[in-house]
Short mmCIF file of C-alpha atoms in Angstrom, two decimals:
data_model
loop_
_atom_site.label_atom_id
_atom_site.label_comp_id
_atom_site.label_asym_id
_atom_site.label_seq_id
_atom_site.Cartn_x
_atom_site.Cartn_y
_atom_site.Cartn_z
CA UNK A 903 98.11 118.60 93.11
CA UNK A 904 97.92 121.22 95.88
CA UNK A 905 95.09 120.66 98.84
CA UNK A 906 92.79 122.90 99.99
CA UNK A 907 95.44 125.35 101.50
CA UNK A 908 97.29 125.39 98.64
CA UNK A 909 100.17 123.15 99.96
CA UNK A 910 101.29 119.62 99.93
CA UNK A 911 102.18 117.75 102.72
CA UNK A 912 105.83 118.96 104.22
CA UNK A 913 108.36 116.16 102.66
CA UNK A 914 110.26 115.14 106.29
CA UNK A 915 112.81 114.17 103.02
CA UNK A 916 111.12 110.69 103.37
CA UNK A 917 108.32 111.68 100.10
CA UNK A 918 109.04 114.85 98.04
CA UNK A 919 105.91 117.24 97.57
CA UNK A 920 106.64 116.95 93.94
CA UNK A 921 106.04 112.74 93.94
CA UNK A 922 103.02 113.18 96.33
CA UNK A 923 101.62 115.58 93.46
CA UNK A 924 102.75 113.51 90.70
CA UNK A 925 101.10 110.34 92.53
CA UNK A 926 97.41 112.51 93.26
CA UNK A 927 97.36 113.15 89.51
CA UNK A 928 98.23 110.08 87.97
CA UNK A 929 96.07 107.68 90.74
CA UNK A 930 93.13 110.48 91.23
CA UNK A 931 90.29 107.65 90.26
CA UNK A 932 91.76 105.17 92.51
CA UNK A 933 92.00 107.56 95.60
CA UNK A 934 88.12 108.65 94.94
CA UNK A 935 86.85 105.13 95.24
CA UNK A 936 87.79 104.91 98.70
CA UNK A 937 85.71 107.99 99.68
CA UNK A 938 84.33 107.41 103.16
CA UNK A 939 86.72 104.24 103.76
CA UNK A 940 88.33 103.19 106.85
CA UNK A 941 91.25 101.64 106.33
CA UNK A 942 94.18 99.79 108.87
CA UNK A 943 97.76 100.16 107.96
CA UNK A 944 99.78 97.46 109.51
CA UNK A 945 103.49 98.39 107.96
CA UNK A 946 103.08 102.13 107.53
CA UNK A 947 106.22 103.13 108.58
CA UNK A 948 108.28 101.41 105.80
CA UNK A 949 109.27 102.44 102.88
CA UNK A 950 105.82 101.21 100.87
CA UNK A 951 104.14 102.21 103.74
CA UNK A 952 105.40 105.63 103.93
CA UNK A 953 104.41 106.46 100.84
CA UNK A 954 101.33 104.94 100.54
CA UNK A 955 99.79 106.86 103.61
CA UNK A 956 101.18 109.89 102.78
CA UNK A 957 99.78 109.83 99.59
CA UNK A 958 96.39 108.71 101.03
CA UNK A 959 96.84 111.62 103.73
CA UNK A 960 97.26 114.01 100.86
CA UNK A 961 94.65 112.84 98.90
CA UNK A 962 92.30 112.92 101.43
CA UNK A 963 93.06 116.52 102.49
CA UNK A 964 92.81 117.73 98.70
CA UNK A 965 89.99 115.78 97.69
CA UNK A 966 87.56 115.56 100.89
CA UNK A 967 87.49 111.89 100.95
CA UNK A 968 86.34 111.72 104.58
CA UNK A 969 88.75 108.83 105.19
CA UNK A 970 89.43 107.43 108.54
CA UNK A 971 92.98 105.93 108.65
CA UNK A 972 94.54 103.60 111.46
CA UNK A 973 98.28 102.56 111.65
CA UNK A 974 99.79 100.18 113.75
CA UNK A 975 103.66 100.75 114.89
CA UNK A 976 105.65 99.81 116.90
CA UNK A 977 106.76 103.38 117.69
CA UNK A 978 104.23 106.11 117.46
CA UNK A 979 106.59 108.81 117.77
CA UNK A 980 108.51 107.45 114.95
CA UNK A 981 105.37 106.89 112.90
CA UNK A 982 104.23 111.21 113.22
CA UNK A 983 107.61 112.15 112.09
CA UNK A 984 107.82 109.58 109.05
CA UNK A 985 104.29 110.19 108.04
CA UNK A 986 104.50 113.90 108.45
CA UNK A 987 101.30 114.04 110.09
CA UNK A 988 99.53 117.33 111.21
CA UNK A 989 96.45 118.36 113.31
CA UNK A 990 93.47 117.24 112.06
CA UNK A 991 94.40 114.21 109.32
CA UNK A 992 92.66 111.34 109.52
CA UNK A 993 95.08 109.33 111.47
CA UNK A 994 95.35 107.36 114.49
CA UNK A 995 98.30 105.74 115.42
CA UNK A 996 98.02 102.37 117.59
CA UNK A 997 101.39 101.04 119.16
CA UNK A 998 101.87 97.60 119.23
CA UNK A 999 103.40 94.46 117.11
CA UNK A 1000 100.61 92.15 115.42
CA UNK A 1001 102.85 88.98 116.14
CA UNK A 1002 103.32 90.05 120.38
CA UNK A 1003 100.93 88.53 123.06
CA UNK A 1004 99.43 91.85 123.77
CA UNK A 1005 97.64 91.80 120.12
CA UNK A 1006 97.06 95.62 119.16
CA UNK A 1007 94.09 94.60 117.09
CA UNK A 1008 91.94 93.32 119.96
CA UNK A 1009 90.54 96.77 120.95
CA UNK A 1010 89.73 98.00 117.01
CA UNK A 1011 86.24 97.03 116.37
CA UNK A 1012 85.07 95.45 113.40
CA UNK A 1013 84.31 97.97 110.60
CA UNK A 1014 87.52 98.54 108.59
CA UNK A 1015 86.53 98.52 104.74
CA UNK A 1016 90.33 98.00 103.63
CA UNK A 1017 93.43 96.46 105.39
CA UNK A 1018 96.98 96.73 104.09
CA UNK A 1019 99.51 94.32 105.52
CA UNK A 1020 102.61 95.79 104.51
CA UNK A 1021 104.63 94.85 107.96
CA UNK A 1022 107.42 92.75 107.94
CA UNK A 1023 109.27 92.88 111.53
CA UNK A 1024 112.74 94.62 110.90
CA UNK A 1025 116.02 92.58 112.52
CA UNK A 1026 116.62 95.46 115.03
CA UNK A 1027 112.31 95.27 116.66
CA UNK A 1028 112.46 90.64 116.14
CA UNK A 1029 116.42 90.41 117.45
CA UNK A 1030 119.16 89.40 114.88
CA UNK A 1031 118.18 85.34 114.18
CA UNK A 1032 116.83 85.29 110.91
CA UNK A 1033 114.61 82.28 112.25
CA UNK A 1034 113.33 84.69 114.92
CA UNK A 1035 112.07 87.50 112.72
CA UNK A 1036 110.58 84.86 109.73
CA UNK A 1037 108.26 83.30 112.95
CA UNK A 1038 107.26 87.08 113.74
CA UNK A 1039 106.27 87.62 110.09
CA UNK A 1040 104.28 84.64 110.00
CA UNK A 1041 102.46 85.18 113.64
CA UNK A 1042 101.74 88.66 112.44
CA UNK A 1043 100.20 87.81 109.46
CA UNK A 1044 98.40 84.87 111.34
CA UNK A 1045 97.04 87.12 113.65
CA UNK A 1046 95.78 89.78 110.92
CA UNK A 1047 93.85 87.05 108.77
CA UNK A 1048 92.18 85.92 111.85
CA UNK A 1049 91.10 89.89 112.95
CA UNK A 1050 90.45 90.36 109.66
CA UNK A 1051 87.71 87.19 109.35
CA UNK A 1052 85.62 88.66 111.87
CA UNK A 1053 85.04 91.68 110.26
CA UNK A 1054 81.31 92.68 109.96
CA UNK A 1055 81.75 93.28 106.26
CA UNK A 1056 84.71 91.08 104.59
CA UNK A 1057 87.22 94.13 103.82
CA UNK A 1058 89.64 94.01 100.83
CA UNK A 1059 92.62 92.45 102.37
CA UNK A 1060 95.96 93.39 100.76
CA UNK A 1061 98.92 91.57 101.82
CA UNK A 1062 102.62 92.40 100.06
CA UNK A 1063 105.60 91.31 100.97
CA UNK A 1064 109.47 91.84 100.47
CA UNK A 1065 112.07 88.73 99.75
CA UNK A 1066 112.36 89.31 103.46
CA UNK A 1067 109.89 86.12 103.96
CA UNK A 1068 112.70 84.09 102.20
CA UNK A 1069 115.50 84.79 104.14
CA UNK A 1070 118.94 85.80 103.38
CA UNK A 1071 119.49 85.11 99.77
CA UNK A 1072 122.44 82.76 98.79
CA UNK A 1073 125.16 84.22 96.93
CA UNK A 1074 125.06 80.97 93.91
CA UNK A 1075 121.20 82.49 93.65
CA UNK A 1076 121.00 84.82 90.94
CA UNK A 1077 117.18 85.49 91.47
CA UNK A 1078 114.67 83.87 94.23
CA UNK A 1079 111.95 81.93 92.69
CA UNK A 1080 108.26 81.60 93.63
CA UNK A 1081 108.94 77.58 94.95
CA UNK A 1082 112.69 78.67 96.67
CA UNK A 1083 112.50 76.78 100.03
CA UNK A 1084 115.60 78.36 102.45
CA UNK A 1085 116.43 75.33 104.07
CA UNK A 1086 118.09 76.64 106.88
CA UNK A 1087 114.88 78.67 108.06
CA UNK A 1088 113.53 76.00 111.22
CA UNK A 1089 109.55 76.54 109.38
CA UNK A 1090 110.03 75.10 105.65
CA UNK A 1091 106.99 77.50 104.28
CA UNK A 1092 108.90 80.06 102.81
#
């Protein structure tokens, strides 16, 4: 699982060398059927997101995919040091917050073959109302269906999502269920 150079991605502690290898063996079918894709990232910077760009950094550099890879964060600087990027990948980092007025998607043209929402707005970026951040969440992914519908191509559209969209769990829950409706959230679509 080493690239070209004969080394794997540095770590930054956030995704060991040896996973990314493990992961570029085990999924090396899956990465080369997205040769020559451009894919968005909203969400990278999480911890799905981490590893799932750093693994499609890695594969790219060891496998020539010629990917073209676009993340949107909220803090670029943050975004290079979690993603361990380096000179040269694939990568362009867009700052912005899909659920803000000043929508980062508006100047990203039209020919992305994949999207993956994995963004959900953390407490500390939304402020520290529960209501506050489930409204970002859903204005986020509002906006990215809507980008994503004017696509020139329809992309594959990937959209996961924690138990964050429920809301803090109650303690006489044992488990949250598909239909659980929070009832103190103001928007009853949880």
């Amino acid at each position: 699982g080493y690239g070209p150079n004969g080394t794997l991605r540095p770590a930054l502690g956030l995704v060991p060398e040896e996973d990314l290898a493990e992961i570029l063996d085990s999924a090396r079918p899956s990465f080369g059927n997205l040769a020559f894709s451009k894919i968005l990232i909203c969400g990278a910077t999480g911890f799905v997101g981490t590893w799932l760009t750093s693994s499609l950094l890695q594969a790219n550099e060891e496998m020539n995919l010629d990917l073209q890879i676009v993340v949107i964060s909220r803090d670029a600087d943050s975004a290079n040091e979690r993603l361990a990027s380096r000179p040269g990948d694939p990568l362009t980092i867009v700052t912005g917050d899909l659920a803000s007025e000043k929508n980062p998607l508006a100047n990203l043209g039209r020919e992305f073959t994949d999207i993956l929402h994995l963004a959900t707005p953390t407490v500390e970026a939304t402020g520290s109302l529960e209501e506050k951040r489930y409204a970002s969440t859903i204005k986020g992914s509002q906006n990215l269906i809507e980008y994503a519908s004017h696509m020139l191509a329809p992309p594959v559209l990937v959209h996961t999502s924690s138990g964050g969209v429920y809301g803090k769990q109650p303690l006489s829950l044992e488990r949250i269920g598909e239909g659980w409706v929070n009832k103190n959230l103001e928007n009853e679509i949880s």
